[in-house]
PDB file of C-alpha atoms and ligand atoms in Angstrom:
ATOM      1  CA  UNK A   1      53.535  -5.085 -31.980  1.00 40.00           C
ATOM      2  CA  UNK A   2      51.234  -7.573 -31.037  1.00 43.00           C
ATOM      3  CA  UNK A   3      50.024 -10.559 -33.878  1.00 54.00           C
ATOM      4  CA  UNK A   4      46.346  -9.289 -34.482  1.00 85.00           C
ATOM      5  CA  UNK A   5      45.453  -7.025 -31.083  1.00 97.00           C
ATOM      6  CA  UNK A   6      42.122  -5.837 -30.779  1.00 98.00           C
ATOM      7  CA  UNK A   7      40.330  -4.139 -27.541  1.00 98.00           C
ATOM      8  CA  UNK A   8      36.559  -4.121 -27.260  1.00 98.00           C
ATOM      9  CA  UNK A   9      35.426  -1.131 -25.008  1.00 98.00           C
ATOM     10  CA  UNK A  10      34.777   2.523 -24.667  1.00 97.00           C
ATOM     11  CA  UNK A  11      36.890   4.853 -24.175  1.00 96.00           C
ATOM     12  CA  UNK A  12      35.167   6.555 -21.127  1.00 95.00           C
ATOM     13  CA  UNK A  13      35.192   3.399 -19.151  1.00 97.00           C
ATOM     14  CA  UNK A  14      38.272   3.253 -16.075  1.00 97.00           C
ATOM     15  CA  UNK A  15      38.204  -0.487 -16.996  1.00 98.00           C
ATOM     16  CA  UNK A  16      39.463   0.113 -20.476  1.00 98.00           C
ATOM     17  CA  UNK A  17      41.105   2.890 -19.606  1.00 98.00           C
ATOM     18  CA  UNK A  18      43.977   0.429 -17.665  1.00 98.00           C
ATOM     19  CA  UNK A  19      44.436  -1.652 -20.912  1.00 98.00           C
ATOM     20  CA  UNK A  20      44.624   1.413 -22.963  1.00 98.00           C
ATOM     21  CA  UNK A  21      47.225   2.738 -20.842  1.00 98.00           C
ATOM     22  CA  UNK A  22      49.162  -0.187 -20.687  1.00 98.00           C
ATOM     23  CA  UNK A  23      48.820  -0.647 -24.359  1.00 97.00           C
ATOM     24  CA  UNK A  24      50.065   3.331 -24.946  1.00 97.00           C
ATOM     25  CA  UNK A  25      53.047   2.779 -22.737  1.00 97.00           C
ATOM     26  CA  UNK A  26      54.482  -0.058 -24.498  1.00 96.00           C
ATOM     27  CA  UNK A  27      54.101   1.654 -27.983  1.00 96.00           C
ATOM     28  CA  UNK A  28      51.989  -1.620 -28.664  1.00 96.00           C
ATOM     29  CA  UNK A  29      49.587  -1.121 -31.774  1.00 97.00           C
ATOM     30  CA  UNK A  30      45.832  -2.787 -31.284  1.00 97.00           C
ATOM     31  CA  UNK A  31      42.619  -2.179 -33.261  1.00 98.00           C
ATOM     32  CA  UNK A  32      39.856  -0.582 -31.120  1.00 98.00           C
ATOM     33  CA  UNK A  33      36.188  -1.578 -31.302  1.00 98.00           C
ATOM     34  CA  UNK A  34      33.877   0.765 -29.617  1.00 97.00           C
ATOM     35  CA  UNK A  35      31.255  -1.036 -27.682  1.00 98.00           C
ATOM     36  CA  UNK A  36      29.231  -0.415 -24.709  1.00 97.00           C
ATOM     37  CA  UNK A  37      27.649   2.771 -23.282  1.00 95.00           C
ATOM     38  CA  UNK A  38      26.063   5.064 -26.161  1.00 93.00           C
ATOM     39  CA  UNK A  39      27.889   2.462 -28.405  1.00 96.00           C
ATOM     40  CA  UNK A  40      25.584  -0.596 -27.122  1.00 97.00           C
ATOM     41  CA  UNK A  41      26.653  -4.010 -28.564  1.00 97.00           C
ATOM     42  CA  UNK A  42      27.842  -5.585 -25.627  1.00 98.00           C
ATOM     43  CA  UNK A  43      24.046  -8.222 -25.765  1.00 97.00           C
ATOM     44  CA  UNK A  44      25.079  -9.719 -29.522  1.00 98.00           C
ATOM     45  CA  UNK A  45      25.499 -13.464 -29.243  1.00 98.00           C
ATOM     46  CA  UNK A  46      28.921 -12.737 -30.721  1.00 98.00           C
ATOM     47  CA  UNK A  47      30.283 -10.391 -27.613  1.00 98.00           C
ATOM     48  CA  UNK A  48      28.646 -12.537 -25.359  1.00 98.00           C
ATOM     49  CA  UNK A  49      30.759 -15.787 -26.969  1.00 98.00           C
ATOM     50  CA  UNK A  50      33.519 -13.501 -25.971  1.00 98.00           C
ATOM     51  CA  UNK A  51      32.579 -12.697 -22.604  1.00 98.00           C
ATOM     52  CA  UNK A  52      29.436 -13.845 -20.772  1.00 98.00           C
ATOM     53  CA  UNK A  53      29.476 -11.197 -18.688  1.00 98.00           C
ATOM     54  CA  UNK A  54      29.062  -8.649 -21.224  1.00 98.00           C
ATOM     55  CA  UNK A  55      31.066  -5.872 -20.263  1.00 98.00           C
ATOM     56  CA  UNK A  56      34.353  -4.430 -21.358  1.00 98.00           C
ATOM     57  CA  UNK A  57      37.215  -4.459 -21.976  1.00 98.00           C
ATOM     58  CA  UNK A  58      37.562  -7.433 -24.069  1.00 98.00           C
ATOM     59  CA  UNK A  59      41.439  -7.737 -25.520  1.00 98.00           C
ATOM     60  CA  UNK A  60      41.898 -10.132 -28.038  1.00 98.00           C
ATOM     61  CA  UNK A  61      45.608 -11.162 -28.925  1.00 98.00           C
ATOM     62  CA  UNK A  62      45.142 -13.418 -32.112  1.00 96.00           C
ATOM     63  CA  UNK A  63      43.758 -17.023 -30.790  1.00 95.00           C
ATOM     64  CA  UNK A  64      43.569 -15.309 -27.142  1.00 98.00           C
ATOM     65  CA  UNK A  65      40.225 -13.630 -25.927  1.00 98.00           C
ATOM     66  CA  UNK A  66      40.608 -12.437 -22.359  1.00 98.00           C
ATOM     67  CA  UNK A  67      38.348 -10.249 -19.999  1.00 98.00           C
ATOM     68  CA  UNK A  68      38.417  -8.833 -16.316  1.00 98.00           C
ATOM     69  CA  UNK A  69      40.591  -5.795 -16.443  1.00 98.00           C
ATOM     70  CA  UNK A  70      43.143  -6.768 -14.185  1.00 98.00           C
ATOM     71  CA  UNK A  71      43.711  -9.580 -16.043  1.00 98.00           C
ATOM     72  CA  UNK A  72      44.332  -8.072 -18.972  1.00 98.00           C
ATOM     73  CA  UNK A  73      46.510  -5.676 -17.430  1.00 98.00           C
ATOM     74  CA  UNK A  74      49.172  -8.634 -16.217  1.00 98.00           C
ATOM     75  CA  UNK A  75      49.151  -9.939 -19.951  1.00 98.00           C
ATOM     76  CA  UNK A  76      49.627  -7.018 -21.766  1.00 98.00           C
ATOM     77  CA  UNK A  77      52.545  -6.605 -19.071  1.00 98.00           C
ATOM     78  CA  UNK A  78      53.625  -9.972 -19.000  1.00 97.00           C
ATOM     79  CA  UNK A  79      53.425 -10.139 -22.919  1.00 97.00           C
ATOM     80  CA  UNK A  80      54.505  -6.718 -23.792  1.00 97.00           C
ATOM     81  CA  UNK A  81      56.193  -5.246 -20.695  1.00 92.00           C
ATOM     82  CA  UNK A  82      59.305  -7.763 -19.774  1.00 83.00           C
ATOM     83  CA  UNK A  83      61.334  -5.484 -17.422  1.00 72.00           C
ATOM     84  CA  UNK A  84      59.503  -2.607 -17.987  1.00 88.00           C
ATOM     85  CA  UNK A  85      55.252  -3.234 -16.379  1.00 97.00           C
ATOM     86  CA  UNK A  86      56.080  -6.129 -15.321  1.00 96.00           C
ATOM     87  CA  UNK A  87      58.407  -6.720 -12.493  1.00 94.00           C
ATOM     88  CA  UNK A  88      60.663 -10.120 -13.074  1.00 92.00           C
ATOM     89  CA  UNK A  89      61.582 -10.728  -9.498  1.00 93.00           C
ATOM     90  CA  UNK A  90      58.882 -12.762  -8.289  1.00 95.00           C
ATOM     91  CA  UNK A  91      58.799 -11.144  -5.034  1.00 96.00           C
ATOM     92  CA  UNK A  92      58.301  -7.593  -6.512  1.00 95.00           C
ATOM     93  CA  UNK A  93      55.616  -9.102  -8.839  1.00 96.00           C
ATOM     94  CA  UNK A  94      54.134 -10.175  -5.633  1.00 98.00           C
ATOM     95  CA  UNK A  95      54.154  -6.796  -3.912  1.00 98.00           C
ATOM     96  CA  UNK A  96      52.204  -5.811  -7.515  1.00 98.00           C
ATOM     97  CA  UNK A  97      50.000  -8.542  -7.454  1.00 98.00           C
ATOM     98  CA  UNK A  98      49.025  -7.471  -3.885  1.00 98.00           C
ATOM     99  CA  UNK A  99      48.278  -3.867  -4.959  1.00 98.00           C
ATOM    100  CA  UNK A 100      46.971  -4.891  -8.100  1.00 98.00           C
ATOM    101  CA  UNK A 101      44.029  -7.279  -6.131  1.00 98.00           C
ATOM    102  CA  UNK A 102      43.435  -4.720  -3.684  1.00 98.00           C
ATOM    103  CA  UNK A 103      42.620  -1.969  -6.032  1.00 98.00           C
ATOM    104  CA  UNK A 104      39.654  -4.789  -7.208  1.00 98.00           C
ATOM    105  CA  UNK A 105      38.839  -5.865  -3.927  1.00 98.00           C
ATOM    106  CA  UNK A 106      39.038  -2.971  -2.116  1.00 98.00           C
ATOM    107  CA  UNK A 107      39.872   0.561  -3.906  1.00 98.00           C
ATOM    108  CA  UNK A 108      38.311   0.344  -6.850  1.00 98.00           C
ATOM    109  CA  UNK A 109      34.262  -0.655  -5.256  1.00 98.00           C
ATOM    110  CA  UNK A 110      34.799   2.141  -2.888  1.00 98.00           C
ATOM    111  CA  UNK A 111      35.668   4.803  -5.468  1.00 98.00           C
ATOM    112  CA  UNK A 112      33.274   3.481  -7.652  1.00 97.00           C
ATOM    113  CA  UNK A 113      30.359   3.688  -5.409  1.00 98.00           C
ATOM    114  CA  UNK A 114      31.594   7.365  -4.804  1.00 98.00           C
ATOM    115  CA  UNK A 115      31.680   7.915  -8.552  1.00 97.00           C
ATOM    116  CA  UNK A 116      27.984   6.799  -9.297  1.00 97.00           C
ATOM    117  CA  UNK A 117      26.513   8.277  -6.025  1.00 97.00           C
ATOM    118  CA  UNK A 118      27.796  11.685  -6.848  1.00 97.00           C
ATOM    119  CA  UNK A 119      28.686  11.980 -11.093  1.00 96.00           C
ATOM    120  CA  UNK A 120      26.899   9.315 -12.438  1.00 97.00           C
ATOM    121  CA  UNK A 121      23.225   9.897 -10.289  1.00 97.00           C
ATOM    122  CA  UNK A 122      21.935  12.945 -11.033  1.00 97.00           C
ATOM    123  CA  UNK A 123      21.630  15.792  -8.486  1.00 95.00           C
ATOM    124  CA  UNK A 124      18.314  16.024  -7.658  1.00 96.00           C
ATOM    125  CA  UNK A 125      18.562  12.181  -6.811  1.00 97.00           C
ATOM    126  CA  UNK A 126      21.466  12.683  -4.501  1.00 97.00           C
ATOM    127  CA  UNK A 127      21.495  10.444  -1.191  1.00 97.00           C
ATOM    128  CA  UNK A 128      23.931  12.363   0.722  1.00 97.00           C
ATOM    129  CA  UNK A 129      24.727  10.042   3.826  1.00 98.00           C
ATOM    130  CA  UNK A 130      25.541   7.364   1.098  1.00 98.00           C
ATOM    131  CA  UNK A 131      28.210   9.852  -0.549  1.00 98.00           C
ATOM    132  CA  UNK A 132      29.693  10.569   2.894  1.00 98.00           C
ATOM    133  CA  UNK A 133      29.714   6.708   3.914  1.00 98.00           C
ATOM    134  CA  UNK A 134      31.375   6.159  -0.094  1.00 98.00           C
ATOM    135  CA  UNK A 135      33.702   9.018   0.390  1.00 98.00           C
ATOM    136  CA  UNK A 136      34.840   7.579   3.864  1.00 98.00           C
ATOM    137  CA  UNK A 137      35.738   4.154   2.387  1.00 98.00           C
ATOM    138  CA  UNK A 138      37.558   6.098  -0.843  1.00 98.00           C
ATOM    139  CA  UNK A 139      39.498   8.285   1.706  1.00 98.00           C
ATOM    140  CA  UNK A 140      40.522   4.902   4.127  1.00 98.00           C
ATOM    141  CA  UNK A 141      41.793   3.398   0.803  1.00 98.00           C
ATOM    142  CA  UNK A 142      43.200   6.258  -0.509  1.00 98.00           C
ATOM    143  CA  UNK A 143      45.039   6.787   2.671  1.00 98.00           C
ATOM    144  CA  UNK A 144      46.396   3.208   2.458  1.00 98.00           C
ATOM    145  CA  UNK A 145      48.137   4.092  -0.858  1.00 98.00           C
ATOM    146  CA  UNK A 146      49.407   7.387   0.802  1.00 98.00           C
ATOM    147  CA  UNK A 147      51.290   4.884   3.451  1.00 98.00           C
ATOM    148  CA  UNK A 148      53.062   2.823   1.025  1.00 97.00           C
ATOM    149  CA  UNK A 149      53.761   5.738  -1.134  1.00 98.00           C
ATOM    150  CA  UNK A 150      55.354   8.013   1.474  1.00 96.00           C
ATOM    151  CA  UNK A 151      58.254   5.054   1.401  1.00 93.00           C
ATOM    152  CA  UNK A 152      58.395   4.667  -2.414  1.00 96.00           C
ATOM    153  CA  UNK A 153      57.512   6.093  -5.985  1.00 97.00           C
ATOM    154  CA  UNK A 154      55.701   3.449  -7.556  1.00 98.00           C
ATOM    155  CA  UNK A 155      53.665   1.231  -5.787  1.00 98.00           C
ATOM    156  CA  UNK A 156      55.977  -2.003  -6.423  1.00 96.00           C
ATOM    157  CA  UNK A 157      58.844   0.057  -5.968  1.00 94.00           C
ATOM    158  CA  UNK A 158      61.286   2.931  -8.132  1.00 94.00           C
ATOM    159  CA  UNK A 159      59.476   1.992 -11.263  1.00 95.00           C
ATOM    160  CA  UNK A 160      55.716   2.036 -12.534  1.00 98.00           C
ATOM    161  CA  UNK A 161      54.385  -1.439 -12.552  1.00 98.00           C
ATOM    162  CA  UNK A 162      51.139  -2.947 -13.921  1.00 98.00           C
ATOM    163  CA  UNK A 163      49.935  -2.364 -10.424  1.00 98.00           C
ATOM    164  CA  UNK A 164      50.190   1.585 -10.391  1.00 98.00           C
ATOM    165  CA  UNK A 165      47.783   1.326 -14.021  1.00 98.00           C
ATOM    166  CA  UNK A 166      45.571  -0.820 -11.363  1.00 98.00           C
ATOM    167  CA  UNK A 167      45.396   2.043  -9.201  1.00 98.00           C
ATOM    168  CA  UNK A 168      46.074   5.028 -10.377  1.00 98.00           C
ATOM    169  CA  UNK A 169      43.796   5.071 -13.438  1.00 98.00           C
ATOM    170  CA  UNK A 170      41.412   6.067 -10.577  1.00 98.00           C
ATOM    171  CA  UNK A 171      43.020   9.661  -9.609  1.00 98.00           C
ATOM    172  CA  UNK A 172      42.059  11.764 -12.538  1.00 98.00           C
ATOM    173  CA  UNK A 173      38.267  11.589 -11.543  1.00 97.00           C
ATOM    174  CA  UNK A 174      39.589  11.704  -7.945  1.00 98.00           C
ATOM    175  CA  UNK A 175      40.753  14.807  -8.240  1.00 97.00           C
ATOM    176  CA  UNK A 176      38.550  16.674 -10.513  1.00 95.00           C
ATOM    177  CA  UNK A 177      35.333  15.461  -8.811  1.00 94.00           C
ATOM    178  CA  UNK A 178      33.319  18.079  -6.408  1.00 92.00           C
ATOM    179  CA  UNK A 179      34.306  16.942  -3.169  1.00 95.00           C
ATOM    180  CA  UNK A 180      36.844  17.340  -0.195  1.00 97.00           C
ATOM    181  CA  UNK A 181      40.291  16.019  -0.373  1.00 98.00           C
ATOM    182  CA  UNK A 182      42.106  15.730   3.008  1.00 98.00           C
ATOM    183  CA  UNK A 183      45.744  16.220   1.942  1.00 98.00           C
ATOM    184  CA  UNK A 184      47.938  12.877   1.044  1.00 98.00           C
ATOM    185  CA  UNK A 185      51.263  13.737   0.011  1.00 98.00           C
ATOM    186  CA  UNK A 186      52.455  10.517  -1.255  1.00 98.00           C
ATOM    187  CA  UNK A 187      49.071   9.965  -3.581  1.00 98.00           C
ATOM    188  CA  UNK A 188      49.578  14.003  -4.466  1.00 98.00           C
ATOM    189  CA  UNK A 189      53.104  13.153  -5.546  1.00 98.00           C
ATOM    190  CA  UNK A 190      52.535  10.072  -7.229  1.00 98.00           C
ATOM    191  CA  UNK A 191      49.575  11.554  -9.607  1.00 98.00           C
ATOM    192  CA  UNK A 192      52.049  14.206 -10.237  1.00 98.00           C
ATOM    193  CA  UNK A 193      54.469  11.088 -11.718  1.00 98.00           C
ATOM    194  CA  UNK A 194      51.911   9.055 -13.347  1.00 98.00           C
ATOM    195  CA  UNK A 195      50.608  12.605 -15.500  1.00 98.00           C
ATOM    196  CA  UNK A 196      54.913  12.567 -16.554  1.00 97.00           C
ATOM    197  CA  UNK A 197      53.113   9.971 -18.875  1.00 97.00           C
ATOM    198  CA  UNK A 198      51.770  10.812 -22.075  1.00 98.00           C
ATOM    199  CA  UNK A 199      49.983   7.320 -21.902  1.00 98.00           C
ATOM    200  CA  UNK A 200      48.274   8.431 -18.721  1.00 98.00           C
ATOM    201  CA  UNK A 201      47.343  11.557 -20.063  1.00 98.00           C
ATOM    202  CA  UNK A 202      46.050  10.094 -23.424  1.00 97.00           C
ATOM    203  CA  UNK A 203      43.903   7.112 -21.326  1.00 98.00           C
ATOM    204  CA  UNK A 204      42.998   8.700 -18.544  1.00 98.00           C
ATOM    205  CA  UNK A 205      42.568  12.306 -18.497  1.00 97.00           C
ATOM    206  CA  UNK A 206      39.842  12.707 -20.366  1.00 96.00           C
ATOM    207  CA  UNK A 207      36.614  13.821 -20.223  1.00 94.00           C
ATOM    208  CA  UNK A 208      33.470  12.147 -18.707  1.00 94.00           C
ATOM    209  CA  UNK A 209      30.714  14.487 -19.837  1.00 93.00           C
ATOM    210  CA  UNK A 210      28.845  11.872 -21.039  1.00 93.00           C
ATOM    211  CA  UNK A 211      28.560   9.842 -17.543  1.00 94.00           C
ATOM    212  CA  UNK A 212      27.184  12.735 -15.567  1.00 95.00           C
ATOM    213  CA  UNK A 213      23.696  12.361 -14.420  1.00 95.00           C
ATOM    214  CA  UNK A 214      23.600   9.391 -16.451  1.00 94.00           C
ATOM    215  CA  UNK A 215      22.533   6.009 -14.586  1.00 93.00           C
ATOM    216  CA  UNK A 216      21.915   3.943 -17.660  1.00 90.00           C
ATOM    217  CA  UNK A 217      24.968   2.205 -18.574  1.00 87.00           C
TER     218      UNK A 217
HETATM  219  N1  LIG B   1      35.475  -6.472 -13.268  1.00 67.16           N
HETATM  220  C1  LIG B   1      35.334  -6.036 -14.649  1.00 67.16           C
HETATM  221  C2  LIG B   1      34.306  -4.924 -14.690  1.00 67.16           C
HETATM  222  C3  LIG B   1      34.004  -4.492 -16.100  1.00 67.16           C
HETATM  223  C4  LIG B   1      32.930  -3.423 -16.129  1.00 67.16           C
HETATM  224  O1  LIG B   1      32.189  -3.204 -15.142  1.00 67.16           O
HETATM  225  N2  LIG B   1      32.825  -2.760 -17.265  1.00 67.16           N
HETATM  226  C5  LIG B   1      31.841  -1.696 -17.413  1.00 67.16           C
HETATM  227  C6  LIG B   1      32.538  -0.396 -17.851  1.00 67.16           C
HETATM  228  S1  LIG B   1      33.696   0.184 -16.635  1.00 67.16           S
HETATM  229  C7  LIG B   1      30.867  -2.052 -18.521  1.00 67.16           C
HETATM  230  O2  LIG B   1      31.152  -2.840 -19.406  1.00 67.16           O
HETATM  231  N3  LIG B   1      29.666  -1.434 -18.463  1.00 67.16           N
HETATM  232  C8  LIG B   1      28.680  -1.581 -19.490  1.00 67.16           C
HETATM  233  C9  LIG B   1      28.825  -0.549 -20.576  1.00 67.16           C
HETATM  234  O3  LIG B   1      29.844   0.151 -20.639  1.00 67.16           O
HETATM  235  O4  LIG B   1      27.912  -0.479 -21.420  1.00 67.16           O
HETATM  236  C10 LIG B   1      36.704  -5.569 -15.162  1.00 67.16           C
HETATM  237  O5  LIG B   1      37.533  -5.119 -14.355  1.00 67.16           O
HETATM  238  O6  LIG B   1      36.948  -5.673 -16.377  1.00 67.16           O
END
């Protein structure tokens, strides 16, 4: 166990969601805050000395105060995960790296513009050429993944990797969202792997009740 770990977030957000994960696969122990959404606190001169940005997650590792969820993720599995999240060959950590930017840059912004178009605005507020545009970029992405998972089971390779928490914390409100899914194999098979993990079931597949129709956080 980590010296003094304690994560600053709620539970309902995908961005904490990847530390908790991480955290729950490695059998590390961590005290949770919950801040943000209904919880508020995230505007207290104290969370903003932690981060400016005032958002979560926020880990704290005794004298270490880190935020940006990726970031987080790599030092949890850098700290935590030798051999195990975090791949020691440098050019494997590179092929998670890759992944691991992509889902910010790329995967993630997509999906999440799907998510608050369709969940997270409520119905009668619907713009329905912006959920088909969103839903176009999710499905380009998420047919990326299905390419470099029809070679492999993780996305770094035979083993999960900081990169498929990245990722794949996305796919539980993927798939249970109210919308078409063209069939991808490789993504079908490697949600079927990642829900193997009580971690990923614990972090990730819970519910979000409390973001539908709701805009303000
Ligand atoms: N790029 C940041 C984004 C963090 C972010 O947008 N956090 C959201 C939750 S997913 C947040 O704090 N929203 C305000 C709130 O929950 O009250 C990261 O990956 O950590």
């Amino acid at each position: 166990m980590g010296p003094g770990l304690r994560l600053w977030g709620r539970a309902s957000s995908a961005n904490v969601q990847k530390t908790l994960w991480s955290l729950w696969e490695l059998g590390v122990s961590y005290e949770h805050r919950l801040v943000g959404g209904a919880h508020g606190g995230l505007d207290t001169p104290d969370f903003r000395a932690m981060n400016p940005n005032g958002l979560v997650p926020v880990l704290q590792d005794g004298e270490l105060t880190l935020w940006e969820s990726h970031a987080i993720l790599r030092y949890v599995a850098a700290a935590y995960g030798a051999d195990g999240l975090w791949p020691s060959d440098p050019r494997q950590r590179a092929i998670a790296d890759q992944w691991t930017d992509w889902t910010a840059a790329t995967f993630q912004p997509a999906w999440i513009s799907l998510f608050w178009l369709l969940v997270r605005t409520p119905e009668d507020q619907h713009d329905l050429e912006a959920i088909a545009a969103a839903h176009a970029k999710t499905v380009a992405a998420l047919r990326i993944l299905d390419a470099n998972l029809a070679e492999r089971d993780y996305l770094a390779g035979d083993r999960l990797s900081y990169a498929d928490i990245a990722a794949g914390v996305l796919l539980y409100r993927w798939f249970s969202m109210e919308i078409d899914r063209p069939a991808m194999p490789g993504v079908e098979n490697w949600y079927r792997r990642l829900r193997e993990s009580p971690a990923f079931c614990r972090a990730v597949m819970v519910s979000y009740d409390e973001l539908i129709g709701r805009l303000a956080f």
